[in-house]
Amino acid sequence: MKELMEPIRTLVDFRRGVVNPDRVIERKTSDMQGMYVDELALKKLLSQGNPFIYQIREVNIPQETGHIIYSTTIIYPGKVGQEYFMTKGHFHAKEGTAEIYFCLEGEGYLLMQTRQGRVSAIHMKPGVLGYIPPYWGHRTINTGNKEFVFLTLFPGDAGHNYQIIQKCGFAKIMVEEDGRAVLKDNPKYTPLNG
Ligand code: PA5
Ligand code: NI
């Protein structure tokens, strides 16, 4: 039998996420190159100090079957051109694994997409739980004017595959139009088998 793991107590602040994470991953504008439609706007942001786009606060959980990994993500408010700040987005390496996103603060969208290009979006606000079924790639977008914070829980053996999104992008983008968040076709999207 494997050695027994000790239970963990984690304090989660609704506004700042996991209070004492084992690991903090920061993603800056420079980490998002090629992901936004407006390349010039991205370059401009880079020259204006390369601001942080989002931060992941992780707790050390074994990346193994049977475990549930959890972390919080904070997406800062802002835009690259007309497109809102967002995560890179990914499929799970083990694609038949699901995930739960639970919004703690702020507002935004959980955008999901299948390998075949089917898209679904859930509007997130505090108290909303989004269930990402197996085989759906996912990205989150901050459409509000303050930090968008959510808790994520997923199987220990799910893993992350960023390559598909890096290569194809998402079929839809979330842009501001007349002060409102609007989901539009992504002119840079290249379908996986297209
Ligand atoms: O596992 C998840 O789906 C989340 O914890 C994300 O990793 C997090 O929100 C950051 O997004 P991404 O991994 O696409 O950069
Ligand atoms: Ni995920």
Tab-separated table of C-alpha atoms and ligand atoms in Angstrom:
chain	number	residue	atom	x	y	z
A	1	MET	CA	0.000	0.000	0.000
A	2	LYS	CA	1.155	3.558	-0.698
A	3	GLU	CA	2.166	5.794	2.167
A	4	LEU	CA	-0.857	7.627	3.585
A	5	MET	CA	-0.956	11.346	2.791
A	6	GLU	CA	-1.892	13.793	5.541
A	7	PRO	CA	-5.047	15.940	5.057
A	8	ILE	CA	-4.488	19.578	4.036
A	9	ARG	CA	-6.242	22.715	5.272
A	10	THR	CA	-6.240	25.581	2.758
A	11	LEU	CA	-7.457	29.100	3.429
A	12	VAL	CA	-9.026	30.747	0.376
A	13	ASP	CA	-9.660	34.487	0.352
A	14	PHE	CA	-12.519	35.309	-2.020
A	15	ARG	CA	-10.705	38.374	-3.361
A	16	ARG	CA	-7.121	37.096	-3.492
A	17	GLY	CA	-7.514	33.319	-3.860
A	18	VAL	CA	-5.359	30.740	-2.034
A	19	VAL	CA	-3.763	32.628	0.849
A	20	ASN	CA	-0.553	30.596	1.304
A	21	PRO	CA	0.085	28.851	-2.006
A	22	ASP	CA	2.981	26.450	-2.526
A	23	ARG	CA	3.505	27.966	-5.970
A	24	VAL	CA	2.522	31.182	-7.717
A	25	ILE	CA	2.572	31.283	-11.515
A	26	GLU	CA	2.414	34.741	-13.093
A	27	ARG	CA	1.548	35.317	-16.728
A	28	LYS	CA	2.562	38.603	-18.284
A	29	THR	CA	1.658	40.201	-21.591
A	30	SER	CA	4.861	38.714	-23.074
A	31	ASP	CA	3.548	35.198	-22.300
A	32	MET	CA	0.450	35.852	-24.434
A	33	GLN	CA	2.128	36.626	-27.756
A	34	GLY	CA	0.187	35.324	-30.745
A	35	MET	CA	-2.993	34.838	-28.679
A	36	TYR	CA	-4.677	38.187	-29.384
A	37	VAL	CA	-5.990	39.443	-32.691
A	38	ASP	CA	-4.499	42.939	-32.320
A	39	GLU	CA	-0.716	42.339	-32.473
A	40	LEU	CA	0.031	46.079	-32.457
A	41	ALA	CA	-1.958	46.609	-29.245
A	42	LEU	CA	-0.016	43.745	-27.645
A	43	LYS	CA	3.314	45.316	-28.698
A	44	LYS	CA	2.182	48.623	-27.248
A	45	LEU	CA	1.372	46.972	-23.900
A	46	LEU	CA	4.783	45.273	-23.940
A	47	SER	CA	6.463	48.640	-24.348
A	48	GLN	CA	4.305	50.056	-21.568
A	49	GLY	CA	5.809	47.761	-18.913
A	50	ASN	CA	4.631	44.286	-19.926
A	51	PRO	CA	1.776	44.162	-17.362
A	52	PHE	CA	0.619	41.022	-15.602
A	53	ILE	CA	-2.459	39.412	-17.171
A	54	TYR	CA	-3.161	36.673	-14.610
A	55	GLN	CA	-1.834	34.767	-11.656
A	56	ILE	CA	-2.344	31.125	-10.573
A	57	ARG	CA	-1.978	30.186	-6.903
A	58	GLU	CA	-1.410	26.464	-6.525
A	59	VAL	CA	-1.371	23.984	-3.665
A	60	ASN	CA	0.954	20.960	-3.913
A	61	ILE	CA	-1.195	17.921	-4.653
A	62	PRO	CA	0.250	14.766	-6.267
A	63	GLN	CA	-0.449	14.712	-10.004
A	64	GLU	CA	-1.839	11.179	-9.804
A	65	THR	CA	-5.107	9.306	-10.354
A	66	GLY	CA	-7.314	9.514	-7.289
A	67	HIS	CA	-6.233	13.006	-6.242
A	68	ILE	CA	-8.060	16.282	-6.910
A	69	ILE	CA	-5.814	19.232	-7.741
A	70	TYR	CA	-7.093	22.675	-6.822
A	71	SER	CA	-5.881	26.231	-7.325
A	72	THR	CA	-7.186	29.746	-7.737
A	73	THR	CA	-6.720	32.049	-10.711
A	74	ILE	CA	-6.880	35.846	-10.657
A	75	ILE	CA	-7.299	37.560	-14.015
A	76	TYR	CA	-6.601	41.282	-13.822
A	77	PRO	CA	-8.916	43.765	-15.565
A	78	GLY	CA	-7.708	45.105	-18.880
A	79	LYS	CA	-7.724	44.711	-22.635
A	80	VAL	CA	-5.372	44.095	-25.529
A	81	GLY	CA	-6.972	46.277	-28.193
A	82	GLN	CA	-10.679	45.451	-27.858
A	83	GLU	CA	-10.083	41.962	-26.440
A	84	TYR	CA	-10.293	41.413	-22.712
A	85	PHE	CA	-7.494	39.962	-20.597
A	86	MET	CA	-7.770	36.171	-20.575
A	87	THR	CA	-5.925	32.940	-19.802
A	88	LYS	CA	-3.941	31.051	-22.449
A	89	GLY	CA	-6.472	28.213	-22.439
A	90	HIS	CA	-5.789	24.515	-22.802
A	91	PHE	CA	-7.148	21.012	-23.244
A	92	HIS	CA	-6.327	18.458	-20.605
A	93	ALA	CA	-3.464	16.148	-21.574
A	94	LYS	CA	-5.791	13.313	-20.566
A	95	GLU	CA	-8.708	14.714	-22.548
A	96	GLY	CA	-11.390	12.563	-20.948
A	97	THR	CA	-11.115	14.444	-17.647
A	98	ALA	CA	-13.510	17.151	-16.427
A	99	GLU	CA	-12.954	20.283	-14.345
A	100	ILE	CA	-14.954	22.572	-12.067
A	101	TYR	CA	-14.564	26.368	-12.012
A	102	PHE	CA	-16.212	28.252	-9.146
A	103	CYS	CA	-16.311	32.049	-9.272
A	104	LEU	CA	-15.339	33.858	-6.063
A	105	GLU	CA	-15.055	37.493	-7.161
A	106	GLY	CA	-15.532	39.726	-10.192
A	107	GLU	CA	-17.065	38.607	-13.446
A	108	GLY	CA	-16.138	37.051	-16.718
A	109	TYR	CA	-16.704	34.168	-19.083
A	110	LEU	CA	-15.688	30.546	-19.115
A	111	LEU	CA	-15.226	29.847	-22.813
A	112	MET	CA	-15.103	26.216	-23.916
A	113	GLN	CA	-14.409	24.547	-27.214
A	114	THR	CA	-14.202	21.005	-28.564
A	115	ARG	CA	-11.530	19.724	-30.946
A	116	GLN	CA	-14.203	19.962	-33.688
A	117	GLY	CA	-14.684	23.687	-32.989
A	118	ARG	CA	-17.986	23.610	-31.068
A	119	VAL	CA	-18.080	26.537	-28.642
A	120	SER	CA	-19.929	27.139	-25.367
A	121	ALA	CA	-19.662	30.061	-22.939
A	122	ILE	CA	-20.800	30.416	-19.322
A	123	HIS	CA	-21.141	33.836	-17.703
A	124	MET	CA	-19.341	33.702	-14.367
A	125	LYS	CA	-20.053	35.822	-11.304
A	126	PRO	CA	-19.619	35.056	-7.588
A	127	GLY	CA	-21.443	31.842	-6.727
A	128	VAL	CA	-21.590	30.495	-10.288
A	129	LEU	CA	-20.061	27.068	-10.812
A	130	GLY	CA	-19.080	26.120	-14.341
A	131	TYR	CA	-18.714	22.432	-15.130
A	132	ILE	CA	-16.269	21.672	-17.942
A	133	PRO	CA	-17.122	18.200	-19.239
A	134	PRO	CA	-14.409	15.869	-20.578
A	135	TYR	CA	-12.993	16.783	-24.025
A	136	TRP	CA	-13.697	20.543	-23.829
A	137	GLY	CA	-10.755	22.941	-24.035
A	138	HIS	CA	-11.195	25.960	-21.764
A	139	ARG	CA	-10.165	29.584	-21.342
A	140	THR	CA	-11.426	32.286	-18.964
A	141	ILE	CA	-11.868	35.969	-19.742
A	142	ASN	CA	-12.220	38.947	-17.392
A	143	THR	CA	-14.979	41.167	-18.794
A	144	GLY	CA	-15.365	43.229	-15.623
A	145	ASN	CA	-13.529	46.240	-14.285
A	146	LYS	CA	-12.007	44.522	-11.250
A	147	GLU	CA	-10.130	41.272	-10.620
A	148	PHE	CA	-11.913	38.087	-11.707
A	149	VAL	CA	-11.125	35.314	-9.210
A	150	PHE	CA	-12.104	31.654	-9.415
A	151	LEU	CA	-11.317	28.329	-7.825
A	152	THR	CA	-10.547	25.345	-10.058
A	153	LEU	CA	-10.672	21.631	-9.217
A	154	PHE	CA	-9.568	18.842	-11.536
A	155	PRO	CA	-8.387	15.217	-11.467
A	156	GLY	CA	-4.784	14.714	-10.403
A	157	ASP	CA	-3.834	12.964	-13.642
A	158	ALA	CA	-5.546	15.486	-16.017
A	159	GLY	CA	-2.403	17.405	-17.055
A	160	HIS	CA	-2.349	20.451	-19.371
A	161	ASN	CA	-1.975	20.525	-23.141
A	162	TYR	CA	-1.425	24.090	-24.399
A	163	GLN	CA	-0.302	23.163	-27.911
A	164	ILE	CA	-3.691	22.820	-29.613
A	165	ILE	CA	-4.827	26.296	-28.515
A	166	GLN	CA	-1.422	27.810	-29.298
A	167	LYS	CA	-1.649	26.408	-32.822
A	168	CYS	CA	-5.367	26.937	-33.602
A	169	GLY	CA	-6.593	29.600	-31.177
A	170	PHE	CA	-10.219	29.699	-30.056
A	171	ALA	CA	-13.019	29.955	-32.612
A	172	LYS	CA	-14.455	32.924	-30.685
A	173	ILE	CA	-12.997	36.019	-29.044
A	174	MET	CA	-14.553	38.246	-26.384
A	175	VAL	CA	-14.366	41.933	-27.286
A	176	GLU	CA	-15.718	45.171	-25.901
A	177	GLU	CA	-18.226	46.915	-28.152
A	178	ASP	CA	-20.121	50.007	-26.970
A	179	GLY	CA	-19.121	49.180	-23.400
A	180	ARG	CA	-20.459	45.612	-23.596
A	181	ALA	CA	-18.760	42.222	-23.816
A	182	VAL	CA	-19.546	40.590	-27.161
A	183	LEU	CA	-18.536	37.131	-28.390
A	184	LYS	CA	-17.304	37.281	-31.999
A	185	ASP	CA	-15.706	34.989	-34.553
A	186	ASN	CA	-11.919	34.921	-34.267
A	187	PRO	CA	-10.442	35.901	-37.653
A	188	LYS	CA	-7.193	34.143	-36.672
A	189	TYR	CA	-8.789	30.789	-35.810
A	190	THR	CA	-7.481	27.818	-37.778
A	191	PRO	CA	-9.553	24.648	-37.250
A	192	LEU	CA	-7.532	21.631	-36.127
A	193	ASN	CA	-8.117	19.608	-39.272
A	194	GLY	CA	-8.607	22.555	-41.604
B	1	PA5	O1	-6.401	23.923	-14.542
B	1	PA5	C1	-7.067	24.876	-14.986
B	1	PA5	O2	-7.863	24.749	-15.909
B	1	PA5	C2	-6.827	26.243	-14.387
B	1	PA5	O3	-6.281	26.158	-13.119
B	1	PA5	C3	-5.907	27.018	-15.325
B	1	PA5	O4	-4.670	26.355	-15.412
B	1	PA5	C4	-5.725	28.464	-14.932
B	1	PA5	O5	-6.964	29.121	-14.850
B	1	PA5	C5	-4.842	29.221	-15.924
B	1	PA5	O6	-5.199	28.999	-17.248
B	1	PA5	P1	-4.168	28.371	-18.288
B	1	PA5	O7	-3.675	27.072	-17.675
B	1	PA5	O8	-4.955	28.133	-19.526
B	1	PA5	O9	-3.040	29.333	-18.440
B	2	NI	NI	-8.028	22.786	-17.061
